[in-house]
Structure formats: structure tokens, C-alpha cells
Coordinates of C-alpha atoms in Angstrom, one line a residue:
M1349 CA -12.7 -7.6 28.8
T1350 CA -11.3 -6.6 26.1
N1351 CA -7.9 -8.5 26.2
I1352 CA -5.7 -6.0 25.8
L1353 CA -7.3 -3.6 28.1
L1354 CA -7.8 -6.5 31.3
C1355 CA -4.6 -8.2 30.6
V1356 CA -3.0 -9.7 33.4
F1357 CA 0.5 -7.9 33.1
L1358 CA 2.6 -11.1 33.3
A1359 CA 1.3 -13.3 30.9
L1360 CA 1.7 -10.2 28.7
T1361 CA 5.2 -10.5 29.7
S1362 CA 5.4 -13.6 28.6
C1363 CA 4.6 -12.5 25.5
K1364 CA 6.9 -10.7 22.4
K1365 CA 6.0 -7.6 21.2
N1366 CA 5.6 -8.6 17.6
T1367 CA 5.1 -12.2 17.9
P1368 CA 5.7 -14.6 14.9
V1369 CA 2.7 -16.2 13.5
N1370 CA 4.2 -19.7 14.2
D1371 CA 3.4 -22.4 11.8
P1372 CA -0.4 -22.9 11.5
I1373 CA -1.7 -26.0 12.0
S1374 CA 0.3 -28.7 9.7
Y1375 CA -2.7 -31.1 8.8
G1376 CA -0.2 -34.0 7.3
A1377 CA 0.8 -33.9 10.8
S1378 CA -1.8 -35.0 12.6
Y1379 CA -4.1 -37.1 9.9
T1380 CA -2.8 -37.2 7.0
L1381 CA -6.1 -37.3 4.1
T1382 CA -7.8 -34.4 4.5
V1383 CA -10.4 -32.6 2.8
Y1384 CA -11.0 -28.6 1.9
T1385 CA -13.5 -26.6 0.2
D1386 CA -12.4 -23.6 -1.3
K1387 CA -14.7 -20.8 0.5
A1388 CA -15.7 -21.0 4.4
A1389 CA -20.3 -20.7 3.9
Y1390 CA -21.8 -21.1 -0.2
K1391 CA -25.0 -19.1 -1.2
P1392 CA -27.7 -21.1 -2.9
G1393 CA -26.5 -22.4 -6.1
E1394 CA -22.7 -21.8 -5.8
E1395 CA -20.0 -23.9 -7.2
I1396 CA -18.7 -25.3 -4.7
N1397 CA -14.7 -27.4 -4.7
F1398 CA -12.9 -29.7 -3.0
T1399 CA -9.5 -30.4 -2.6
L1400 CA -8.6 -34.1 -0.9
S1401 CA -4.9 -33.4 -0.1
Q1402 CA -3.7 -37.2 -1.6
P1403 CA -5.5 -39.7 -4.0
L1404 CA -6.9 -42.2 -2.6
S1405 CA -7.9 -46.1 -4.1
G1406 CA -9.5 -48.1 -4.9
N1407 CA -14.7 -48.5 -5.9
I1408 CA -14.9 -44.6 -3.5
K1409 CA -17.6 -43.0 -3.3
V1410 CA -18.6 -39.3 -2.9
R1411 CA -21.8 -39.0 -0.7
Y1412 CA -23.5 -35.6 0.2
R1413 CA -26.0 -34.8 3.2
H1414 CA -28.2 -33.4 5.1
G1415 CA -28.8 -35.0 8.2
M1416 CA -29.5 -38.6 7.5
E1417 CA -30.3 -38.5 3.6
T1418 CA -28.5 -38.6 0.8
I1419 CA -28.4 -35.6 -1.6
K1420 CA -26.1 -37.0 -4.2
E1421 CA -23.3 -40.2 -4.8
E1422 CA -21.7 -40.3 -7.0
T1423 CA -17.7 -41.8 -8.2
L1424 CA -14.0 -40.3 -7.0
S1425 CA -12.4 -39.3 -9.0
G1426 CA -8.9 -37.6 -8.6
T1427 CA -8.1 -35.6 -5.9
T1428 CA -10.7 -31.7 -7.0
W1429 CA -14.2 -32.2 -7.8
R1430 CA -16.9 -29.9 -7.7
W1431 CA -20.4 -29.7 -6.7
T1432 CA -23.5 -27.2 -7.5
A1433 CA -25.1 -25.8 -3.7
P1434 CA -28.6 -26.9 -3.1
P1435 CA -30.9 -24.1 -3.9
T1436 CA -32.0 -24.2 -0.2
D1437 CA -30.2 -21.4 1.8
F1438 CA -29.1 -21.8 5.7
T1439 CA -28.3 -25.4 5.5
G1440 CA -25.4 -27.5 6.6
Y1441 CA -24.4 -30.7 4.9
M1442 CA -21.9 -33.6 5.1
V1443 CA -19.4 -35.0 2.5
D1444 CA -17.6 -37.8 2.9
L1445 CA -15.6 -40.3 0.9
Y1446 CA -16.5 -43.8 1.4
E1447 CA -15.8 -47.0 0.1
I1448 CA -17.8 -50.7 1.1
K1449 CA -15.2 -53.3 2.6
D1450 CA -15.9 -56.8 3.5
G1451 CA -20.1 -55.3 3.3
E1452 CA -19.0 -52.0 5.4
E1453 CA -18.7 -49.2 5.0
K1454 CA -15.3 -47.1 5.6
I1455 CA -15.0 -43.6 6.1
H1456 CA -11.8 -42.2 4.8
A1457 CA -13.1 -39.3 5.3
S1458 CA -15.3 -35.7 5.3
T1459 CA -15.7 -32.4 5.0
A1460 CA -19.4 -30.2 5.9
V1461 CA -20.6 -27.2 4.3
D1462 CA -22.6 -24.8 4.7
V1463 CA -24.4 -23.0 2.3
S1464 CA -25.6 -20.4 3.0
S1465 CA -26.1 -15.7 2.1
D1466 CA -25.7 -14.4 5.2
W1467 CA -22.5 -15.4 7.7
T1468 CA -24.6 -14.0 10.6
R1469 CA -26.9 -17.1 10.5
F1470 CA -24.1 -19.5 11.4
P1471 CA -21.6 -17.4 13.1
R1472 CA -18.0 -19.0 13.4
Y1473 CA -15.7 -16.1 14.7
G1474 CA -12.2 -16.5 14.4
F1475 CA -9.0 -14.0 15.0
V1476 CA -6.8 -12.5 13.8
A1477 CA -3.7 -10.3 15.9
S1478 CA -0.4 -10.6 15.0
F1479 CA 0.2 -7.6 12.6
D1480 CA 3.7 -7.9 11.9
K1481 CA 5.4 -7.6 9.1
M1482 CA 4.1 -10.8 6.6
S1483 CA 3.6 -12.6 3.2
S1484 CA 1.5 -13.2 0.9
S1485 CA 1.8 -17.2 1.8
D1486 CA 2.3 -16.3 5.5
V1487 CA -0.4 -14.1 6.0
D1488 CA -2.9 -17.5 3.6
K1489 CA -2.0 -20.3 5.9
V1490 CA -3.9 -18.4 9.1
I1491 CA -6.9 -18.9 6.7
K1492 CA -6.7 -21.4 4.8
N1493 CA -6.2 -22.8 8.1
L1494 CA -9.6 -21.1 10.5
N1495 CA -10.9 -21.7 6.4
R1496 CA -10.2 -25.6 6.9
H1497 CA -12.6 -25.0 10.4
H1498 CA -14.8 -23.1 8.4
I1499 CA -14.1 -20.2 10.1
N1500 CA -16.9 -17.2 8.5
G1501 CA -15.8 -14.1 9.9
V1502 CA -12.3 -13.3 11.0
Q1503 CA -12.0 -10.3 13.6
F1504 CA -8.6 -8.4 13.8
Q1505 CA -7.6 -8.3 17.3
D1506 CA -5.1 -4.6 18.0
W1507 CA -4.7 -3.6 14.8
H1508 CA -5.3 -0.3 15.6
Y1509 CA -3.4 2.9 16.3
K1510 CA -5.3 4.3 19.0
H1511 CA -8.8 3.7 20.2
H1512 CA -9.8 7.6 20.1
M1513 CA -8.5 7.8 16.4
P1514 CA -7.7 3.9 14.8
L1515 CA -6.5 4.1 11.8
A1516 CA -2.7 5.2 11.6
G1517 CA -2.1 8.1 8.4
T1518 CA -5.4 9.4 6.9
P1519 CA -7.8 7.6 4.0
A1520 CA -5.2 8.1 1.1
A1521 CA -2.1 7.5 2.4
P1522 CA -2.5 4.1 6.0
L1523 CA 0.7 4.6 7.1
S1524 CA 3.4 2.2 6.0
V1525 CA 4.0 0.5 9.8
Y1526 CA 2.9 2.1 13.1
K1527 CA 2.8 1.2 16.5
D1528 CA -0.4 -0.1 18.4
I1529 CA -1.4 0.9 21.2
A1530 CA 1.3 -2.3 23.2
N1531 CA 3.7 -0.6 21.3
R1532 CA 4.0 -3.3 18.6
D1533 CA 4.7 -3.1 15.0
T1534 CA 2.2 -3.5 12.9
Y1535 CA 1.9 -3.1 8.9
S1536 CA -0.5 -1.8 7.0
S1537 CA 0.1 -4.4 4.8
T1538 CA -0.1 -7.1 6.5
I1539 CA -3.7 -6.0 7.3
K1540 CA -4.3 -5.4 3.5
N1541 CA -3.3 -8.8 2.7
Y1542 CA -4.9 -10.3 5.6
I1543 CA -8.8 -8.8 4.6
D1544 CA -8.4 -9.9 0.7
A1545 CA -7.1 -13.1 1.7
I1546 CA -10.2 -13.9 4.4
H1547 CA -12.4 -12.4 1.5
G1548 CA -10.8 -14.7 -0.8
Y1549 CA -12.4 -17.9 1.1
N1550 CA -15.5 -15.9 2.0
M1551 CA -14.9 -14.9 5.3
K1552 CA -15.8 -11.6 5.9
A1553 CA -12.8 -9.4 8.4
I1554 CA -13.8 -6.9 11.3
F1555 CA -11.6 -4.6 13.1
Y1556 CA -11.9 -4.1 16.7
N1557 CA -12.0 -1.2 19.0
L1558 CA -13.3 0.1 22.4
A1559 CA -17.1 1.6 22.4
Y1560 CA -15.4 4.1 24.6
G1561 CA -11.6 5.1 24.4
A1562 CA -8.8 7.8 24.0
L1563 CA -5.1 8.4 24.5
S1564 CA -3.9 10.6 27.1
D1565 CA -3.3 13.3 23.4
G1566 CA -7.3 12.9 22.4
A1567 CA -8.0 16.2 23.0
A1568 CA -4.7 17.5 20.3
D1569 CA -6.6 14.7 17.9
G1570 CA -9.8 16.9 18.4
V1571 CA -12.1 15.3 21.5
G1572 CA -13.5 17.2 23.3
E1573 CA -13.3 17.8 26.9
K1574 CA -17.6 17.5 27.6
W1575 CA -17.2 13.7 26.0
Y1576 CA -15.8 11.4 28.6
A1577 CA -17.0 9.9 31.7
F1578 CA -16.1 11.3 35.1
K1579 CA -16.3 9.7 38.4
D1580 CA -17.5 12.1 40.2
N1581 CA -20.6 15.4 39.5
K1582 CA -18.6 18.1 39.0
H1583 CA -16.3 17.1 36.0
L1584 CA -13.1 17.2 37.8
T1585 CA -11.6 13.2 37.9
K1586 CA -12.2 11.9 34.6
D1587 CA -12.5 8.1 34.4
V1588 CA -9.2 6.0 33.1
L1589 CA -8.0 2.6 32.4
T1590 CA -4.3 2.5 34.5
L1591 CA -1.5 0.0 32.0
P1592 CA 2.2 -0.3 32.1
K1593 CA 4.2 1.4 30.6
P1594 CA 6.5 1.7 28.6
M1595 CA 5.0 -2.0 27.3
F1596 CA 1.1 0.7 26.6
K1597 CA 1.8 3.8 25.1
S1598 CA -0.8 5.2 26.9
D1599 CA -3.2 4.8 30.1
I1600 CA -7.1 4.9 28.4
Y1601 CA -9.9 7.1 29.2
I1602 CA -13.6 6.1 28.9
M1603 CA -15.4 8.2 26.9
N1604 CA -19.5 8.8 27.2
P1605 CA -21.0 6.6 24.4
A1606 CA -24.0 8.2 24.7
N1607 CA -22.3 11.8 24.1
T1608 CA -23.9 12.7 20.8
E1609 CA -20.6 14.5 19.7
W1610 CA -18.6 10.9 20.2
Q1611 CA -21.1 9.2 18.4
K1612 CA -19.6 11.6 15.2
Y1613 CA -16.8 11.7 15.8
M1614 CA -16.2 8.0 15.8
A1615 CA -18.3 7.6 12.9
Q1616 CA -15.9 9.7 11.2
R1617 CA -13.1 8.2 11.9
N1618 CA -14.6 4.5 11.3
K1619 CA -15.3 6.3 7.8
D1620 CA -12.0 6.6 8.0
V1621 CA -11.0 3.0 9.0
Y1622 CA -13.3 2.5 5.5
A1623 CA -12.5 4.1 3.1
A1624 CA -8.3 2.8 3.5
Y1625 CA -9.1 -0.6 4.5
A1626 CA -11.9 -3.2 2.7
F1627 CA -13.4 -4.4 7.1
D1628 CA -17.4 -5.5 7.1
G1629 CA -17.1 -4.8 10.0
Y1630 CA -16.6 -2.9 13.3
Q1631 CA -16.9 -5.2 16.8
I1632 CA -17.6 -2.9 19.3
D1633 CA -15.4 -3.4 23.6
Q1634 CA -16.3 -2.2 26.3
R1635 CA -15.1 -3.2 30.4
G1636 CA -17.3 -4.1 32.2
S1637 CA -19.2 -2.7 34.9
R1638 CA -17.2 0.6 36.2
G1639 CA -18.7 1.4 39.2
A1640 CA -21.3 5.4 39.3
L1641 CA -19.6 6.9 37.2
Y1642 CA -21.1 10.5 35.7
D1643 CA -21.2 12.7 32.4
Y1644 CA -19.6 16.5 32.2
D1645 CA -22.9 17.7 33.5
G1646 CA -23.0 15.6 36.9
N1647 CA -25.5 13.5 35.7
T1648 CA -25.4 9.3 36.3
L1649 CA -24.0 8.3 33.6
D1650 CA -26.0 4.3 32.4
M1651 CA -23.0 3.0 31.0
A1652 CA -25.0 -0.2 30.3
A1653 CA -27.7 2.4 28.7
T1654 CA -25.6 3.6 26.9
F1655 CA -23.7 0.8 24.0
K1656 CA -27.8 1.1 22.8
P1657 CA -27.6 4.3 21.1
F1658 CA -24.1 4.4 20.8
I1659 CA -24.6 0.4 18.3
E1660 CA -27.3 2.6 17.1
A1661 CA -25.4 5.7 15.8
M1662 CA -22.5 3.0 13.9
K1663 CA -25.3 1.3 12.2
T1664 CA -26.6 5.0 10.9
A1665 CA -23.1 6.3 10.6
A1666 CA -22.1 2.8 7.9
P1667 CA -25.2 0.8 7.3
D1668 CA -23.8 -1.6 5.0
K1669 CA -21.2 -2.4 8.0
R1670 CA -21.7 -5.3 9.9
L1671 CA -21.6 -4.6 13.8
V1672 CA -21.3 -6.7 17.5
M1673 CA -20.4 -5.7 20.2
N1674 CA -18.8 -7.1 24.2
A1675 CA -21.3 -8.1 26.1
V1676 CA -18.7 -8.5 28.9
T1677 CA -20.3 -10.6 31.2
Q1678 CA -23.4 -9.9 30.7
Y1679 CA -22.7 -6.3 31.2
G1680 CA -25.5 -4.4 29.0
G1681 CA -26.0 -7.6 26.8
Q1682 CA -30.4 -7.2 27.3
G1683 CA -29.9 -4.0 25.5
I1684 CA -27.1 -4.8 23.1
A1685 CA -28.9 -7.9 22.3
Q1686 CA -32.4 -5.4 21.3
S1687 CA -29.8 -3.3 19.7
P1688 CA -28.8 -3.4 15.9
V1689 CA -25.9 -5.6 16.1
D1690 CA -26.0 -9.4 13.5
F1691 CA -25.1 -11.3 16.2
L1692 CA -24.3 -11.4 20.4
Y1693 CA -20.1 -12.0 21.6
S1694 CA -20.1 -12.8 25.5
E1695 CA -17.0 -12.7 27.2
V1696 CA -17.7 -15.4 30.2
W1697 CA -15.7 -14.4 33.5
E1698 CA -15.8 -15.2 36.8
P1699 CA -18.6 -15.7 38.3
N1700 CA -19.7 -17.3 35.6
E1701 CA -17.4 -20.4 35.6
S1702 CA -19.2 -23.7 35.7
F1703 CA -21.0 -25.3 32.7
K1704 CA -24.2 -24.7 34.2
D1705 CA -23.7 -20.7 34.3
L1706 CA -22.8 -20.8 29.8
G1707 CA -26.4 -22.7 29.2
E1708 CA -27.9 -19.4 31.0
I1709 CA -25.4 -16.6 29.0
I1710 CA -27.1 -18.5 26.2
Q1711 CA -30.5 -18.5 27.1
D1712 CA -30.4 -15.2 28.3
N1713 CA -29.2 -14.0 25.2
D1714 CA -31.4 -15.8 22.6
R1715 CA -34.8 -14.6 24.9
W1716 CA -33.2 -11.5 24.7
S1717 CA -32.9 -11.7 21.2
N1718 CA -36.4 -13.3 20.6
N1719 CA -34.4 -16.1 19.0
T1720 CA -33.2 -14.1 16.3
K1721 CA -29.3 -13.2 17.3
K1722 CA -27.0 -16.1 17.9
T1723 CA -24.0 -16.8 20.7
V1724 CA -20.5 -16.3 20.0
L1725 CA -18.4 -16.8 23.5
A1726 CA -15.3 -15.8 24.6
A1727 CA -14.4 -18.0 26.5
Y1728 CA -10.5 -18.3 27.6
M1729 CA -9.3 -21.9 28.1
N1730 CA -6.4 -23.1 30.3
Y1731 CA -5.8 -19.7 31.6
N1732 CA -3.4 -19.8 34.2
L1733 CA -1.1 -22.4 31.9
A1734 CA -1.5 -19.9 29.8
A1735 CA 0.7 -17.4 31.1
N1736 CA 3.6 -19.8 30.1
K1737 CA 4.5 -22.2 27.5
G1738 CA 3.0 -25.5 27.2
S1739 CA 0.2 -27.5 25.8
F1740 CA -4.1 -26.8 25.8
N1741 CA -5.8 -29.9 27.5
T1742 CA -7.7 -31.4 24.7
P1743 CA -10.2 -32.7 27.1
C1744 CA -11.7 -29.6 29.0
V1745 CA -11.6 -28.2 25.0
L1746 CA -13.4 -30.8 23.6
L1747 CA -16.3 -30.7 26.8
M1748 CA -16.3 -27.3 26.5
D1749 CA -16.7 -27.5 22.6
A1750 CA -19.4 -30.2 23.4
V1751 CA -21.3 -28.6 25.7
V1752 CA -21.5 -25.0 23.9
F1753 CA -22.0 -26.3 19.9
S1754 CA -24.5 -28.4 21.5
L1755 CA -26.6 -25.3 23.1
G1756 CA -26.6 -23.9 19.8
A1757 CA -23.9 -21.1 20.3
S1758 CA -20.2 -21.2 19.1
H1759 CA -16.5 -20.4 20.1
L1760 CA -14.4 -17.8 19.4
E1761 CA -11.2 -19.7 19.9
L1762 CA -8.9 -20.3 16.7
S1763 CA -6.6 -18.3 14.4
E1764 CA -3.0 -19.4 14.5
H1765 CA -3.0 -20.3 17.7
M1766 CA -5.3 -21.7 19.9
L1767 CA -7.2 -18.3 22.1
G1768 CA -6.1 -19.3 25.8
K1769 CA -6.1 -15.3 27.6
E1770 CA -8.1 -12.7 27.0
Y1771 CA -4.8 -10.7 25.6
F1772 CA -5.3 -12.6 22.3
P1773 CA -1.6 -12.2 21.1
N1774 CA -0.5 -14.6 23.8
N1775 CA 0.3 -17.7 22.2
N1776 CA 1.9 -19.7 25.3
L1777 CA -0.1 -23.2 24.6
E1778 CA 0.2 -24.6 21.8
M1779 CA -2.8 -27.9 20.4
K1780 CA -1.0 -30.5 20.2
D1781 CA -2.3 -32.9 17.7
D1782 CA -5.0 -34.6 19.2
L1783 CA -6.5 -31.2 19.4
K1784 CA -5.7 -30.0 16.2
Q1785 CA -7.2 -33.5 14.3
A1786 CA -10.5 -33.2 17.2
M1787 CA -10.8 -28.9 16.4
V1788 CA -11.8 -29.9 12.3
K1789 CA -13.6 -32.8 13.5
Y1790 CA -15.7 -30.4 15.9
Y1791 CA -16.2 -27.5 13.3
D1792 CA -17.1 -29.6 10.6
F1793 CA -20.0 -31.4 12.4
L1794 CA -20.8 -27.3 14.1
V1795 CA -21.9 -27.0 10.3
A1796 CA -22.9 -30.0 8.6
Y1797 CA -25.8 -30.5 11.8
E1798 CA -26.2 -26.0 11.9
N1799 CA -30.1 -27.4 11.7
L1800 CA -30.3 -29.3 14.3
L1801 CA -27.5 -27.4 16.4
R1802 CA -28.5 -23.5 16.3
D1803 CA -31.9 -23.6 13.7
G1804 CA -34.8 -23.1 16.0
G1805 CA -36.0 -25.7 18.0
T1806 CA -37.1 -26.3 21.2
F1807 CA -35.1 -27.8 24.0
N1808 CA -36.6 -29.8 26.9
A1809 CA -35.5 -32.3 29.3
P1810 CA -36.8 -36.4 27.6
A1811 CA -36.8 -39.2 30.3
M1812 CA -34.5 -41.2 29.7
S1813 CA -32.1 -44.4 31.3
C1814 CA -29.7 -46.9 30.8
T1815 CA -31.1 -50.3 30.9
N1816 CA -27.9 -52.2 31.8
G1817 CA -26.1 -50.2 33.3
K1818 CA -23.4 -49.0 31.1
L1819 CA -23.3 -44.7 32.3
A1820 CA -25.2 -43.0 34.5
I1821 CA -27.8 -40.6 32.9
G1822 CA -29.3 -36.3 33.7
N1823 CA -30.6 -34.4 32.5
W1824 CA -29.2 -30.6 32.0
P1825 CA -27.4 -29.1 34.0
P1826 CA -23.7 -31.7 34.3
A1827 CA -23.3 -33.2 37.2
T1828 CA -19.8 -35.3 37.5
G1829 CA -20.3 -39.4 36.9
Q1830 CA -22.6 -39.5 35.0
V1831 CA -23.9 -38.2 31.0
T1832 CA -25.5 -35.5 30.7
V1833 CA -28.7 -35.3 27.9
I1834 CA -29.7 -31.4 26.5
G1835 CA -32.6 -32.0 25.0
K1836 CA -33.8 -30.5 22.6
E1837 CA -37.3 -30.1 19.7
V1838 CA -36.3 -29.3 16.1
A1839 CA -39.2 -30.0 13.5
N1840 CA -40.3 -33.7 13.8
K1841 CA -37.4 -34.9 15.9
Q1842 CA -36.4 -35.1 18.8
V1843 CA -32.4 -34.1 19.6
L1844 CA -30.4 -35.8 22.1
H1845 CA -27.4 -34.5 23.3
L1846 CA -24.8 -36.5 25.6
V1847 CA -21.9 -35.3 26.9
N1848 CA -19.9 -37.4 29.0
F1849 CA -19.1 -36.2 31.9
S1850 CA -19.2 -40.0 33.9
N1851 CA -15.2 -39.4 35.0
A1852 CA -15.5 -35.4 35.0
N1853 CA -13.1 -33.4 37.8
S1854 CA -14.5 -30.3 37.7
L1855 CA -17.7 -28.5 36.4
R1856 CA -15.9 -25.6 35.5
W1857 CA -15.4 -25.1 32.2
R1858 CA -12.3 -22.8 32.4
D1859 CA -9.6 -26.0 33.2
A1860 CA -7.4 -23.4 34.5
D1861 CA -4.7 -25.6 35.9
G1862 CA -5.2 -28.0 32.6
T1863 CA -6.6 -30.9 35.3
Q1864 CA -9.5 -32.5 33.3
P1865 CA -9.2 -35.6 32.4
A1866 CA -10.2 -37.6 29.0
P1867 CA -13.8 -39.8 29.6
A1868 CA -13.7 -42.7 29.2
I1869 CA -15.6 -44.7 26.2
I1870 CA -18.8 -46.2 26.6
T1871 CA -19.9 -48.8 24.5
G1872 CA -23.1 -50.7 24.2
A1873 CA -25.2 -49.0 26.4
D1874 CA -28.8 -50.1 26.0
L1875 CA -31.2 -46.3 26.1
S1876 CA -34.5 -46.0 27.2
V1877 CA -36.1 -42.6 26.0
T1878 CA -40.0 -41.5 26.1
V1879 CA -41.4 -40.6 23.1
S1880 CA -43.9 -38.7 22.3
K1881 CA -45.6 -40.0 18.6
Q1882 CA -44.2 -43.2 16.4
V1883 CA -40.8 -43.3 15.3
A1884 CA -39.5 -43.4 11.7
K1885 CA -36.1 -44.1 12.7
I1886 CA -33.2 -43.5 14.7
W1887 CA -29.6 -42.3 13.9
I1888 CA -26.9 -40.9 15.3
A1889 CA -23.4 -38.7 15.1
S1890 CA -20.9 -37.9 16.6
P1891 CA -17.8 -35.9 15.8
D1892 CA -15.5 -38.4 17.9
M1893 CA -16.3 -41.3 15.7
N1894 CA -16.9 -41.9 12.1
S1895 CA -15.4 -39.0 10.7
G1896 CA -18.7 -37.1 12.5
V1897 CA -20.7 -38.6 9.5
A1898 CA -24.5 -40.6 10.6
A1899 CA -25.7 -44.0 10.9
E1900 CA -28.4 -45.6 11.5
L1901 CA -29.3 -47.1 14.6
P1902 CA -32.1 -50.6 15.4
F1903 CA -34.5 -49.5 17.6
K1904 CA -37.5 -51.4 19.5
Q1905 CA -40.9 -49.1 20.4
T1906 CA -43.7 -50.2 22.6
G1907 CA -46.6 -47.9 23.2
N1908 CA -44.2 -44.5 24.3
T1909 CA -41.1 -46.2 25.0
V1910 CA -38.1 -46.7 22.6
S1911 CA -35.2 -48.6 23.0
F1912 CA -31.9 -48.5 21.0
T1913 CA -27.9 -49.6 22.2
L1914 CA -25.7 -46.8 21.7
P1915 CA -22.3 -48.2 20.1
S1916 CA -20.0 -45.2 21.4
L1917 CA -19.7 -42.5 24.0
Q1918 CA -16.4 -40.7 24.4
Y1919 CA -16.7 -36.8 25.2
W1920 CA -20.0 -36.5 22.2
D1921 CA -22.9 -37.9 20.5
M1922 CA -26.4 -36.5 18.7
V1923 CA -28.6 -39.3 19.0
V1924 CA -31.8 -37.5 16.9
I1925 CA -35.5 -39.5 16.6
A1926 CA -37.0 -38.9 13.2
Y1927 CA -41.2 -39.7 14.3
K1928 CA -43.0 -40.4 10.7

């Protein structure tokens, strides 16, 4: 539910007000060679600028690939170079630096490039949540970090003055500093610096607010009595979320999003926000089911049904701005999917605690939107651990992202810190160096192979077996003690995602206490797959090896059976069978 509204009080009190921004991920501390791009995504034909973190010696080649197809190759000279984005829109590329040594390829570094004119085709969502006084350089460090992960949209969490009046001050004169709802100092200069930095990397800045929140002083700011949601049909008791004081400046009263006067009021408040700050859109939040509710006239209020008309009113008021709405535990999700939101955002809570549940959420979103809108999951890892200082458990994060990415979605998790609580400023858990390094590769992988991961296709359950006993195989959904296969037909290809649950101790994705072990690396597994056509090529790519760069596999086909050897599997391999 909304990150402020449903935060656990103990988790909140463990986070200081005005939580300082930690030094963002230092890639030099994790590994010495990194390739940076100057933007998170590019338009077709746009110039792409690359920077290598340190010089490389030798006969180094730069290779630009789409899948296994090499688009271009050139000799590396220096630490900066350029490439013109190909003309095809909505396409991902892998860019790697390699040389031939002793007759074999040695991959030195890699990155990915997203050529997409609209970020919502393949949304990769990050966040910022602390707006204390920050220098432009400190702000840029945070956004540069997100850019290295190719994050193309950034949610501004808990930046607002009041829910019913998000802008502090006036459009002509925003307050330079004000208290947010949690009484943290918030600086308008920091907000503006963040927006400028985000736009500089071709990302979008999206402001957060509830669809239906008003503070106790709402009437003084023009909020009408008839706009509220009530717990009784005599409009005697307003629905209210009680928050601890003095931590919070007010309780939050729940409004009726279908009330047209409330819609007009909020549309004007948003207009004020857009006049003061160059935000690109509005991240709309809710709290899930509120139980039985009534409008002022005593009519039963179906809260889930109010979201679509509210979204439509916001779009009508600001047609050039982007909209996203949180479907908390899928509450109201179908109506949201059929409204003018740009992608689907699902915050995952009980009872959806298994990996299988994640798949069902993504499949529901695909079905509700007729496969026209991609899914982003707000799903908080190591939840219990995040109540205190510590570190994220690397295996659970990588298993989670392997599943989510292979199912065609992405995961809201990255900012100046990784996300462990619904109260986004909570930065109790740090990322270990192995997780920092892996996250870069996983997001490179998500971008480089986005057309196989997130660009159509039909999921299936291929007949597959291991013939030398190196691993046990089962189709989705996962089971402990086996490697789970997520099959998908994309164009003239059969894609096989192999996710390693062979020694997992749980199928609960959250790994609340951080006990999920790292999977044992499996090597040399001989695999057999039933296919429907003559096979032209088989190739493999994994974020866990070879810097995500694809490699061709030898194979043998006998009738409708094709066999090959899997070189290595740690967390996640993607095998692509290309037909003739």
C-alpha cells in the first residue's frame, strides 16, 4: 500500500528524519572496468556516447549485437567513442568489448542500449525519496547510478507538502523548504536538481501522491465536505487512516475518487505542481480495500470502481502527462489496466507471497490490458531484515529478478539505496559488492534482450529433460530441488529460461529474514528438448556469466528432438532455439 501509509512504525522510527543520501554505488569498488552510456534510452538514429572507466590495452574490439546478430564491429581507440542508434524503434542491443586471446574470445566489459522513443514500452522504474539539501553533484551521482542500470523512469516518493495540496507555496513562488507529511525538511532546489538530472539522462520524472488523501486542514484549503468517503450511510464518520504523531503532521482522510468536484480540485492542484516543477507525470497511489464505504449521499461506494474515472479525469486535465496507478494486491487492477495509464504497477503483499503468485499477477495484467501494457512490480525484499541495519541477501534478490525479468516484467528496487520497505526512505539494508555488480549485469541483460523478454510472444511449457542427471527439470511454476523452465515462443524462436531453485530453501520470493542460499553452480548438463521445426541455431546468454554476452551452442537434432550441453547455470540462463 502506499509507502507512508502502511509503513511499519518500528521500521519508520529506525530511519532518521532527513535521511542523508548514502554514497551511491561505487562501481570502482565492485569491479574495475565499466562502460557508461550518456542516456538511459535513445531515439532511432540518435548519437550514443560511451565512456570506459579506464583504458584497455591490446587489440580490443567493440561489438554491437541484437541477440546473436552482430550489427557492427569496430576497433576500440581510447576511453570514449560513439555509435549511431539503428533506425528500428523499440529494440535492445548488447555492446561488448572483447579480444581474441589464444584463439578464444575474452570479454572485458559490456553494457546495453535501449533504442526506444517511448519509455513506457519497456518501463524500468527507479525512485528517489530523500529531498534534504543536496548539491547538484550529489544529485547527479544518484541519477548516474540509475542511468548505469538503464532506469528510464524515476518515481518521486514522499516529496509533497500535503496530499490534498502537494505543492508548497504557489506555482510562481514555491516554498524553498517545507515539511513533508513525515515532517522531513524538503528542499525545492533538490527536487528541481533531481528533475534536471533525470531529464539530462533521458529519463522521466514522475511525482507521487494518493488518489484520495486529504489532511485534517483540508477544509481550510477548499476541500468540500461532500467529497469524502464515509464509514456509514449517514455521513457521520469519515474514513481515516490514523498515523502516529508527532512523526506525521496529520492523519489522512480518504476521499471519494469518483466525486467530480474532488477530481476537478486535484486536477487543479496537479496543474500547480506542473507549473512549478517539470514533472512528466503522476504516480497515483491507493491503500487497497478499505472495507464497506459510502459516499456523502449514503450510496454504497465501490472504491475499486472509482479508480478508472479518476485516472480518466487526470488524463483529460493534463493529456500530455503520463499516468501510473498502484494496484495494491491487485485491488482495482482490472479497471486500472483499462484506464489511460501507461504501464501497470502492482505492489505485492500477502497473500501473494510465492513466486507462482508473481507469475499470476503478471499474467493477469497482460490479460487485462490485452498485452498492451507492461508490468512493474513494487515488491520489497528482506522485509524483516530492513527493520534494522544490515545487508540484503544477494541470492534472494537475484532469484527474484531472474523470475520477474524472465516473465516479462521489471522490479522497482533501485535508487541511492535498494528498496526493502514500503517506506521508501528506509535505507537500513546495504547492497554487498557482489549484489552491486550483479545488478548492473541483470539490468544490462533486461535491456539487451528486451525484445525476447518483454516484446510479445506466447508462454508455453516445452518438453525438456536432462539426460546425464546433472539437474532436475520442471516447468513453471517452480519447485524446490529443481531447475524451473519458463518457455516462450517469440517469432520464430523458442526461448527457454532456466531458473535455478535446485537448493532453494523456500519459494517465498520476499525472503523476509534473508535465509535464501545461493544456488549451487551446475555445469555440463546435457539437455534434450522437443521442438516443432528444424533448428537453425541455439545460443545462450546469462547475466551470471560472460558479462551477459551471447554465445552459440553446438547441438544435434534427431527428428523432433534437439540436444545440447548447458555450459553453466548459476541463477538464470536464457537459451534461444532459433528455427530455420
